[in-house]
PDB file of C-alpha atoms and ligand atoms in Angstrom:
ATOM      1  CA  MET A 951     -38.985 -27.733 -42.156  1.00 85.00           C
ATOM      2  CA  TYR A 952     -38.672 -24.573 -40.324  1.00 92.00           C
ATOM      3  CA  ILE A 953     -37.228 -24.050 -36.845  1.00 95.00           C
ATOM      4  CA  VAL A 954     -36.755 -21.253 -34.530  1.00 97.00           C
ATOM      5  CA  THR A 955     -34.311 -21.794 -31.872  1.00 98.00           C
ATOM      6  CA  ASP A 956     -31.605 -20.335 -29.553  1.00 98.00           C
ATOM      7  CA  GLY A 957     -28.120 -21.049 -30.846  1.00 98.00           C
ATOM      8  CA  ILE A 958     -24.315 -20.216 -30.695  1.00 98.00           C
ATOM      9  CA  VAL A 959     -22.419 -19.848 -33.640  1.00 98.00           C
ATOM     10  CA  LEU A 960     -19.403 -22.241 -33.404  1.00 98.00           C
ATOM     11  CA  LYS A 961     -17.679 -21.528 -36.871  1.00 97.00           C
ATOM     12  CA  ARG A 962     -18.219 -19.560 -39.966  1.00 96.00           C
ATOM     13  CA  VAL A 963     -16.896 -20.494 -43.572  1.00 95.00           C
ATOM     14  CA  LYS A 964     -16.950 -18.046 -46.207  1.00 91.00           C
ATOM     15  CA  VAL A 965     -18.306 -19.392 -49.441  1.00 89.00           C
ATOM     16  CA  SER A 966     -18.114 -16.287 -51.543  1.00 85.00           C
ATOM     17  CA  ASP A 967     -18.290 -12.529 -50.611  1.00 80.00           C
ATOM     18  CA  TYR A 968     -21.873 -12.899 -49.856  1.00 82.00           C
ATOM     19  CA  ASP A 969     -22.544 -16.284 -48.702  1.00 89.00           C
ATOM     20  CA  LYS A 970     -21.358 -18.204 -45.635  1.00 92.00           C
ATOM     21  CA  ILE A 971     -21.791 -21.498 -44.025  1.00 95.00           C
ATOM     22  CA  LEU A 972     -22.437 -21.293 -40.235  1.00 96.00           C
ATOM     23  CA  THR A 973     -22.129 -24.198 -37.912  1.00 97.00           C
ATOM     24  CA  ILE A 974     -24.591 -23.473 -35.005  1.00 98.00           C
ATOM     25  CA  PHE A 975     -24.883 -25.346 -31.752  1.00 98.00           C
ATOM     26  CA  THR A 976     -28.759 -24.925 -31.142  1.00 97.00           C
ATOM     27  CA  ARG A 977     -31.027 -25.904 -28.379  1.00 98.00           C
ATOM     28  CA  LYS A 978     -33.529 -27.573 -30.373  1.00 96.00           C
ATOM     29  CA  ALA A 979     -31.764 -29.433 -32.902  1.00 94.00           C
ATOM     30  CA  GLY A 980     -28.073 -29.669 -31.616  1.00 96.00           C
ATOM     31  CA  LYS A 981     -25.539 -28.778 -33.790  1.00 96.00           C
ATOM     32  CA  LEU A 982     -26.266 -28.027 -37.509  1.00 95.00           C
ATOM     33  CA  SER A 983     -24.764 -26.344 -40.597  1.00 95.00           C
ATOM     34  CA  ALA A 984     -26.799 -23.718 -42.332  1.00 96.00           C
ATOM     35  CA  ALA A 985     -26.088 -21.180 -45.121  1.00 94.00           C
ATOM     36  CA  VAL A 986     -26.506 -17.343 -44.696  1.00 93.00           C
ATOM     37  CA  LYS A 987     -26.951 -15.985 -48.262  1.00 88.00           C
ATOM     38  CA  GLY A 988     -26.378 -12.432 -49.280  1.00 75.00           C
ATOM     39  CA  SER A 989     -25.371 -10.857 -46.090  1.00 58.00           C
ATOM     40  CA  GLN A 990     -22.927  -8.542 -47.744  1.00 60.00           C
ATOM     41  CA  ASN A 991     -24.607  -5.545 -46.201  1.00 67.00           C
ATOM     42  CA  PRO A 992     -22.884  -5.247 -42.705  1.00 65.00           C
ATOM     43  CA  LYS A 993     -25.934  -3.447 -41.427  1.00 67.00           C
ATOM     44  CA  SER A 994     -28.263  -6.258 -42.119  1.00 75.00           C
ATOM     45  CA  LYS A 995     -29.365  -8.411 -39.212  1.00 77.00           C
ATOM     46  CA  LEU A 996     -28.169 -11.333 -40.937  1.00 86.00           C
ATOM     47  CA  ALA A 997     -24.838  -9.981 -41.611  1.00 83.00           C
ATOM     48  CA  SER A 998     -24.171  -8.756 -37.970  1.00 84.00           C
ATOM     49  CA  GLY A 999     -25.467 -12.181 -36.583  1.00 90.00           C
ATOM     50  CA  ALA A1000     -23.272 -14.343 -38.718  1.00 92.00           C
ATOM     51  CA  HIS A1001     -20.079 -14.423 -36.566  1.00 94.00           C
ATOM     52  CA  PRO A1002     -18.518 -17.021 -34.266  1.00 97.00           C
ATOM     53  CA  PHE A1003     -19.630 -16.519 -30.593  1.00 97.00           C
ATOM     54  CA  VAL A1004     -22.785 -14.906 -31.629  1.00 97.00           C
ATOM     55  CA  TYR A1005     -25.869 -16.091 -29.322  1.00 98.00           C
ATOM     56  CA  GLY A1006     -29.148 -15.490 -30.574  1.00 98.00           C
ATOM     57  CA  GLU A1007     -32.405 -16.587 -31.867  1.00 97.00           C
ATOM     58  CA  PHE A1008     -32.082 -18.300 -35.369  1.00 97.00           C
ATOM     59  CA  SER A1009     -34.775 -19.083 -37.868  1.00 97.00           C
ATOM     60  CA  ILE A1010     -33.897 -21.758 -40.076  1.00 96.00           C
ATOM     61  CA  SER A1011     -35.495 -23.369 -42.825  1.00 95.00           C
ATOM     62  CA  LYS A1012     -34.562 -26.797 -44.301  1.00 86.00           C
ATOM     63  CA  SER A1013     -35.359 -27.928 -47.700  1.00 79.00           C
ATOM     64  CA  GLY A1014     -33.431 -30.996 -48.897  1.00 75.00           C
ATOM     65  CA  ARG A1015     -29.836 -31.432 -47.619  1.00 77.00           C
ATOM     66  CA  LEU A1016     -29.215 -27.820 -47.097  1.00 81.00           C
ATOM     67  CA  SER A1017     -30.627 -25.444 -44.269  1.00 93.00           C
ATOM     68  CA  ASN A1018     -30.812 -21.809 -44.604  1.00 95.00           C
ATOM     69  CA  VAL A1019     -30.594 -19.124 -41.745  1.00 96.00           C
ATOM     70  CA  THR A1020     -33.543 -16.787 -42.728  1.00 94.00           C
ATOM     71  CA  SER A1021     -33.227 -14.434 -39.666  1.00 94.00           C
ATOM     72  CA  ILE A1022     -31.039 -13.860 -36.532  1.00 95.00           C
ATOM     73  CA  ASP A1023     -32.189 -12.089 -33.618  1.00 96.00           C
ATOM     74  CA  VAL A1024     -28.720 -11.382 -31.694  1.00 96.00           C
ATOM     75  CA  LYS A1025     -28.927 -11.746 -27.856  1.00 97.00           C
ATOM     76  CA  ASN A1026     -25.411 -11.378 -27.260  1.00 97.00           C
ATOM     77  CA  ALA A1027     -22.454 -11.033 -29.604  1.00 96.00           C
ATOM     78  CA  PHE A1028     -19.759 -11.281 -26.812  1.00 96.00           C
ATOM     79  CA  TYR A1029     -18.061  -8.369 -28.368  1.00 94.00           C
ATOM     80  CA  HIS A1030     -15.725  -7.945 -25.377  1.00 95.00           C
ATOM     81  CA  LEU A1031     -14.118 -11.156 -25.811  1.00 95.00           C
ATOM     82  CA  ARG A1032     -12.279  -9.561 -28.812  1.00 92.00           C
ATOM     83  CA  GLU A1033     -10.572  -6.862 -26.489  1.00 90.00           C
ATOM     84  CA  ASP A1034      -8.036  -9.173 -25.392  1.00 90.00           C
ATOM     85  CA  LEU A1035      -5.974 -11.933 -27.242  1.00 93.00           C
ATOM     86  CA  ASP A1036      -5.812 -14.449 -24.441  1.00 93.00           C
ATOM     87  CA  LYS A1037      -9.556 -13.927 -23.763  1.00 95.00           C
ATOM     88  CA  LEU A1038     -10.254 -14.488 -27.465  1.00 96.00           C
ATOM     89  CA  THR A1039      -8.019 -17.590 -27.699  1.00 96.00           C
ATOM     90  CA  ILE A1040      -9.574 -19.300 -24.946  1.00 97.00           C
ATOM     91  CA  ALA A1041     -13.026 -18.411 -26.186  1.00 97.00           C
ATOM     92  CA  SER A1042     -12.183 -19.708 -29.567  1.00 97.00           C
ATOM     93  CA  TYR A1043     -10.785 -22.840 -27.881  1.00 97.00           C
ATOM     94  CA  PHE A1044     -14.217 -23.368 -26.292  1.00 98.00           C
ATOM     95  CA  LEU A1045     -15.832 -23.088 -29.422  1.00 98.00           C
ATOM     96  CA  GLU A1046     -13.531 -25.492 -31.050  1.00 98.00           C
ATOM     97  CA  VAL A1047     -13.866 -28.110 -28.260  1.00 98.00           C
ATOM     98  CA  ALA A1048     -17.548 -27.787 -28.312  1.00 98.00           C
ATOM     99  CA  HIS A1049     -17.631 -28.267 -32.013  1.00 97.00           C
ATOM    100  CA  ILE A1050     -15.403 -31.633 -31.597  1.00 97.00           C
ATOM    101  CA  VAL A1051     -17.402 -32.962 -28.751  1.00 97.00           C
ATOM    102  CA  THR A1052     -20.867 -32.515 -30.499  1.00 97.00           C
ATOM    103  CA  ALA A1053     -22.599 -34.566 -33.099  1.00 94.00           C
ATOM    104  CA  GLU A1054     -24.718 -33.288 -35.766  1.00 93.00           C
ATOM    105  CA  ASN A1055     -28.549 -32.940 -34.678  1.00 91.00           C
ATOM    106  CA  VAL A1056     -27.816 -34.354 -31.393  1.00 95.00           C
ATOM    107  CA  ILE A1057     -29.206 -32.152 -28.473  1.00 96.00           C
ATOM    108  CA  ASN A1058     -27.174 -31.385 -25.502  1.00 96.00           C
ATOM    109  CA  ASN A1059     -28.550 -28.498 -23.578  1.00 97.00           C
ATOM    110  CA  ARG A1060     -26.369 -29.025 -20.605  1.00 97.00           C
ATOM    111  CA  LEU A1061     -23.261 -28.477 -22.773  1.00 97.00           C
ATOM    112  CA  PHE A1062     -25.057 -25.643 -24.438  1.00 98.00           C
ATOM    113  CA  ASP A1063     -25.706 -23.965 -20.872  1.00 98.00           C
ATOM    114  CA  LEU A1064     -22.095 -24.682 -19.883  1.00 98.00           C
ATOM    115  CA  LEU A1065     -20.850 -22.892 -23.199  1.00 98.00           C
ATOM    116  CA  LEU A1066     -22.981 -19.952 -22.836  1.00 98.00           C
ATOM    117  CA  GLU A1067     -22.311 -19.431 -19.238  1.00 98.00           C
ATOM    118  CA  PHE A1068     -18.590 -19.664 -19.677  1.00 98.00           C
ATOM    119  CA  LEU A1069     -18.435 -17.430 -22.736  1.00 98.00           C
ATOM    120  CA  GLY A1070     -20.172 -14.638 -20.526  1.00 97.00           C
ATOM    121  CA  ILE A1071     -17.980 -15.013 -17.580  1.00 97.00           C
ATOM    122  CA  LEU A1072     -14.830 -15.147 -19.485  1.00 97.00           C
ATOM    123  CA  GLU A1073     -16.038 -12.172 -21.374  1.00 96.00           C
ATOM    124  CA  THR A1074     -15.736 -10.147 -17.988  1.00 95.00           C
ATOM    125  CA  SER A1075     -12.642 -11.439 -16.609  1.00 94.00           C
ATOM    126  CA  ASP A1076      -9.430  -9.163 -16.494  1.00 88.00           C
ATOM    127  CA  SER A1077      -6.611 -11.371 -15.607  1.00 92.00           C
ATOM    128  CA  LEU A1078      -4.800 -14.166 -17.257  1.00 92.00           C
ATOM    129  CA  ILE A1079      -4.834 -16.289 -13.996  1.00 93.00           C
ATOM    130  CA  VAL A1080      -8.587 -16.069 -13.716  1.00 95.00           C
ATOM    131  CA  GLN A1081      -8.998 -16.956 -17.467  1.00 95.00           C
ATOM    132  CA  HIS A1082      -6.792 -20.053 -16.743  1.00 96.00           C
ATOM    133  CA  VAL A1083      -9.167 -20.882 -13.840  1.00 97.00           C
ATOM    134  CA  ILE A1084     -11.989 -20.447 -16.228  1.00 98.00           C
ATOM    135  CA  LYS A1085     -10.540 -22.596 -18.881  1.00 98.00           C
ATOM    136  CA  VAL A1086      -9.553 -25.529 -16.719  1.00 98.00           C
ATOM    137  CA  SER A1087     -13.162 -25.330 -14.841  1.00 98.00           C
ATOM    138  CA  PHE A1088     -14.534 -25.505 -18.341  1.00 98.00           C
ATOM    139  CA  GLU A1089     -12.481 -28.542 -19.364  1.00 98.00           C
ATOM    140  CA  LEU A1090     -13.427 -30.522 -16.291  1.00 98.00           C
ATOM    141  CA  LYS A1091     -17.072 -29.673 -16.202  1.00 98.00           C
ATOM    142  CA  LEU A1092     -17.187 -30.586 -20.115  1.00 98.00           C
ATOM    143  CA  LEU A1093     -15.303 -33.661 -19.438  1.00 97.00           C
ATOM    144  CA  ASP A1094     -17.790 -34.788 -16.876  1.00 97.00           C
ATOM    145  CA  LEU A1095     -20.833 -33.760 -19.196  1.00 96.00           C
ATOM    146  CA  ILE A1096     -19.627 -35.941 -21.974  1.00 95.00           C
ATOM    147  CA  GLY A1097     -18.808 -38.911 -19.959  1.00 95.00           C
ATOM    148  CA  LEU A1098     -14.870 -38.534 -19.918  1.00 96.00           C
ATOM    149  CA  ARG A1099     -14.603 -37.512 -16.234  1.00 97.00           C
ATOM    150  CA  PRO A1100     -11.264 -38.473 -15.073  1.00 96.00           C
ATOM    151  CA  GLU A1101     -11.062 -40.793 -12.067  1.00 96.00           C
ATOM    152  CA  LEU A1102      -9.583 -38.557  -9.200  1.00 95.00           C
ATOM    153  CA  GLN A1103     -10.229 -40.751  -6.069  1.00 93.00           C
ATOM    154  CA  HIS A1104      -9.675 -44.374  -6.632  1.00 94.00           C
ATOM    155  CA  CYS A1105      -6.451 -45.803  -8.490  1.00 95.00           C
ATOM    156  CA  VAL A1106      -7.594 -46.801 -12.017  1.00 94.00           C
ATOM    157  CA  ASN A1107      -5.701 -50.138 -11.751  1.00 94.00           C
ATOM    158  CA  CYS A1108      -6.311 -51.502  -8.406  1.00 95.00           C
ATOM    159  CA  GLY A1109      -9.186 -49.552  -7.200  1.00 95.00           C
ATOM    160  CA  ASN A1110      -7.614 -48.410  -3.790  1.00 94.00           C
ATOM    161  CA  GLU A1111      -7.878 -45.016  -2.394  1.00 92.00           C
ATOM    162  CA  THR A1112      -4.355 -43.244  -2.533  1.00 86.00           C
ATOM    163  CA  ALA A1113      -2.769 -40.561  -0.446  1.00 87.00           C
ATOM    164  CA  ASN A1114      -0.136 -39.659  -2.853  1.00 90.00           C
ATOM    165  CA  PRO A1115      -1.432 -40.453  -6.293  1.00 93.00           C
ATOM    166  CA  LYS A1116       0.048 -39.885  -9.861  1.00 94.00           C
ATOM    167  CA  PHE A1117      -2.028 -39.282 -12.869  1.00 94.00           C
ATOM    168  CA  SER A1118      -2.213 -41.461 -15.873  1.00 94.00           C
ATOM    169  CA  VAL A1119      -3.589 -39.553 -18.894  1.00 94.00           C
ATOM    170  CA  GLU A1120      -4.069 -42.946 -21.124  1.00 92.00           C
ATOM    171  CA  ASP A1121      -5.980 -44.746 -18.282  1.00 92.00           C
ATOM    172  CA  GLY A1122      -8.068 -41.672 -17.279  1.00 93.00           C
ATOM    173  CA  GLY A1123      -7.311 -41.167 -13.712  1.00 95.00           C
ATOM    174  CA  VAL A1124      -5.076 -41.527 -10.627  1.00 95.00           C
ATOM    175  CA  VAL A1125      -2.644 -44.301  -9.901  1.00 94.00           C
ATOM    176  CA  CYS A1126      -1.545 -45.412  -6.381  1.00 93.00           C
ATOM    177  CA  GLU A1127       1.908 -46.057  -5.148  1.00 91.00           C
ATOM    178  CA  GLU A1128       1.674 -49.673  -5.425  1.00 92.00           C
ATOM    179  CA  CYS A1129       0.707 -49.415  -9.137  1.00 92.00           C
ATOM    180  CA  TYR A1130       3.105 -46.486 -10.282  1.00 89.00           C
ATOM    181  CA  SER A1131       5.501 -48.881 -12.105  1.00 89.00           C
ATOM    182  CA  LEU A1132       2.756 -50.254 -14.262  1.00 89.00           C
ATOM    183  CA  TYR A1133       2.097 -46.514 -15.721  1.00 85.00           C
ATOM    184  CA  PRO A1134       5.404 -44.973 -16.726  1.00 81.00           C
ATOM    185  CA  ASN A1135       4.044 -42.174 -18.450  1.00 80.00           C
ATOM    186  CA  ASN A1136       2.503 -40.692 -15.405  1.00 85.00           C
ATOM    187  CA  TYR A1137       2.297 -37.250 -13.713  1.00 89.00           C
ATOM    188  CA  LYS A1138       3.167 -36.461 -10.279  1.00 90.00           C
ATOM    189  CA  MET A1139       0.157 -34.621  -8.775  1.00 90.00           C
ATOM    190  CA  GLY A1140       0.180 -34.897  -4.774  1.00 87.00           C
ATOM    191  CA  HIS A1141      -2.722 -35.179  -2.836  1.00 90.00           C
ATOM    192  CA  VAL A1142      -4.010 -31.441  -3.399  1.00 94.00           C
ATOM    193  CA  ILE A1143      -4.586 -31.558  -7.109  1.00 95.00           C
ATOM    194  CA  PRO A1144      -7.004 -34.216  -7.239  1.00 95.00           C
ATOM    195  CA  LYS A1145      -9.212 -32.326  -4.514  1.00 95.00           C
ATOM    196  CA  LEU A1146      -8.694 -29.126  -6.342  1.00 97.00           C
ATOM    197  CA  MET A1147      -9.736 -30.729  -9.835  1.00 97.00           C
ATOM    198  CA  ASN A1148     -13.003 -32.082  -8.077  1.00 96.00           C
ATOM    199  CA  PHE A1149     -13.781 -28.799  -6.813  1.00 97.00           C
ATOM    200  CA  LEU A1150     -13.305 -27.333 -10.107  1.00 98.00           C
ATOM    201  CA  MET A1151     -15.566 -29.970 -11.744  1.00 97.00           C
ATOM    202  CA  PHE A1152     -18.426 -29.639  -9.311  1.00 97.00           C
ATOM    203  CA  THR A1153     -18.527 -26.105  -7.962  1.00 98.00           C
ATOM    204  CA  PRO A1154     -20.539 -23.452  -9.742  1.00 97.00           C
ATOM    205  CA  LEU A1155     -18.127 -20.996 -11.496  1.00 96.00           C
ATOM    206  CA  GLU A1156     -19.227 -18.042  -9.729  1.00 95.00           C
ATOM    207  CA  SER A1157     -18.196 -19.796  -6.363  1.00 97.00           C
ATOM    208  CA  ILE A1158     -14.855 -20.998  -7.882  1.00 97.00           C
ATOM    209  CA  LEU A1159     -14.005 -17.563  -8.868  1.00 96.00           C
ATOM    210  CA  LYS A1160     -14.381 -16.211  -5.280  1.00 96.00           C
ATOM    211  CA  THR A1161     -11.970 -18.616  -4.110  1.00 96.00           C
ATOM    212  CA  ASP A1162      -8.161 -17.863  -4.082  1.00 94.00           C
ATOM    213  CA  ILE A1163      -6.509 -20.661  -5.935  1.00 95.00           C
ATOM    214  CA  ASP A1164      -2.800 -21.183  -6.419  1.00 95.00           C
ATOM    215  CA  GLU A1165      -1.449 -20.278  -9.931  1.00 95.00           C
ATOM    216  CA  ILE A1166       1.034 -23.050  -9.977  1.00 95.00           C
ATOM    217  CA  LEU A1167      -1.590 -25.649  -9.066  1.00 96.00           C
ATOM    218  CA  ILE A1168      -3.864 -24.321 -11.885  1.00 96.00           C
ATOM    219  CA  LYS A1169      -0.930 -24.303 -14.333  1.00 95.00           C
ATOM    220  CA  LYS A1170      -0.300 -27.883 -13.617  1.00 95.00           C
ATOM    221  CA  ILE A1171      -3.834 -28.983 -13.908  1.00 96.00           C
ATOM    222  CA  ASP A1172      -3.928 -26.970 -17.064  1.00 95.00           C
ATOM    223  CA  TYR A1173      -0.889 -29.023 -18.386  1.00 94.00           C
ATOM    224  CA  MET A1174      -2.332 -32.365 -17.479  1.00 94.00           C
ATOM    225  CA  LEU A1175      -5.876 -31.780 -18.613  1.00 95.00           C
ATOM    226  CA  SER A1176      -4.462 -30.606 -22.187  1.00 94.00           C
ATOM    227  CA  GLU A1177      -2.854 -33.786 -22.420  1.00 94.00           C
ATOM    228  CA  PHE A1178      -5.946 -35.672 -21.388  1.00 96.00           C
ATOM    229  CA  LEU A1179      -8.250 -33.909 -23.796  1.00 97.00           C
ATOM    230  CA  LEU A1180      -5.809 -34.448 -26.737  1.00 96.00           C
ATOM    231  CA  TYR A1181      -5.524 -38.289 -25.907  1.00 95.00           C
ATOM    232  CA  HIS A1182      -9.305 -38.899 -25.359  1.00 96.00           C
ATOM    233  CA  LEU A1183     -10.439 -36.725 -27.944  1.00 96.00           C
ATOM    234  CA  GLU A1184      -7.932 -38.185 -30.416  1.00 95.00           C
ATOM    235  CA  ARG A1185      -6.473 -35.026 -31.495  1.00 94.00           C
ATOM    236  CA  LYS A1186      -2.973 -34.096 -32.280  1.00 93.00           C
ATOM    237  CA  GLY A1187      -3.536 -30.377 -31.182  1.00 94.00           C
ATOM    238  CA  PHE A1188      -5.993 -27.588 -30.961  1.00 94.00           C
ATOM    239  CA  LYS A1189      -6.056 -25.157 -33.931  1.00 93.00           C
ATOM    240  CA  THR A1190      -7.046 -22.500 -31.456  1.00 94.00           C
ATOM    241  CA  LEU A1191      -4.298 -22.931 -28.924  1.00 91.00           C
ATOM    242  CA  LYS A1192      -1.540 -23.123 -31.221  1.00 86.00           C
ATOM    243  CA  HIS A1193       0.271 -19.781 -30.093  1.00 76.00           C
ATOM    244  CA  PHE A1194      -1.183 -20.074 -26.570  1.00 74.00           C
ATOM    245  CA  ASN A1195       0.520 -21.112 -23.342  1.00 63.00           C
TER     246      ASN A1195
HETATM  247 ZN1   ZN B1788      -3.425 -48.903  -7.388  1.00 79.42          ZN
END
């Protein structure tokens, strides 16, 4: 089998000086692993494309269990993500999360488009607060795409709307005043944060970035969402965020 498809490199593992295994999130075949052989010459097209973040057209041949990348036509290597450590950390985290939430050979082009768009806008961002907004917007849109959208309007226990909700990570959404006591591990959120989370989840990123958003609220959302993602994706931590705060 032979496919030619757009893809984004999520991960690269060196097998030897010459050989690497790439995990590529592709449009036509979902996530797959494929070897890149003999790309020691840094000037070769294969070598220059065999890096995390690279978006391009990949030609992949499959025989038996292992696939091989036979050519890479790089469309964007996102070089500028590497100019700033925070940017690089968030971008690496996007790849890690995309890797976690995708299954081999399952196509998810909405997620593909989300990742591509967010890497592009993150690359041009120039302040940490903007990068934080991009990070939480990515998380919320991703949760919505994979069916883990937090409930932000109705109490997860009784279904009533609530003016002063708290947030329960384990139960996936807001809790009303009457039900607080049932959820001891909740987070105070007030009435603005659920609205802001909804806005970040459903508004195009370009419009979000034209809006003035309170940094403190973003930090609170960032903290709650981190807990939410760890819990619902069943992780103890994210490798890429170890040194990030
Ligand atoms: Zn309730």
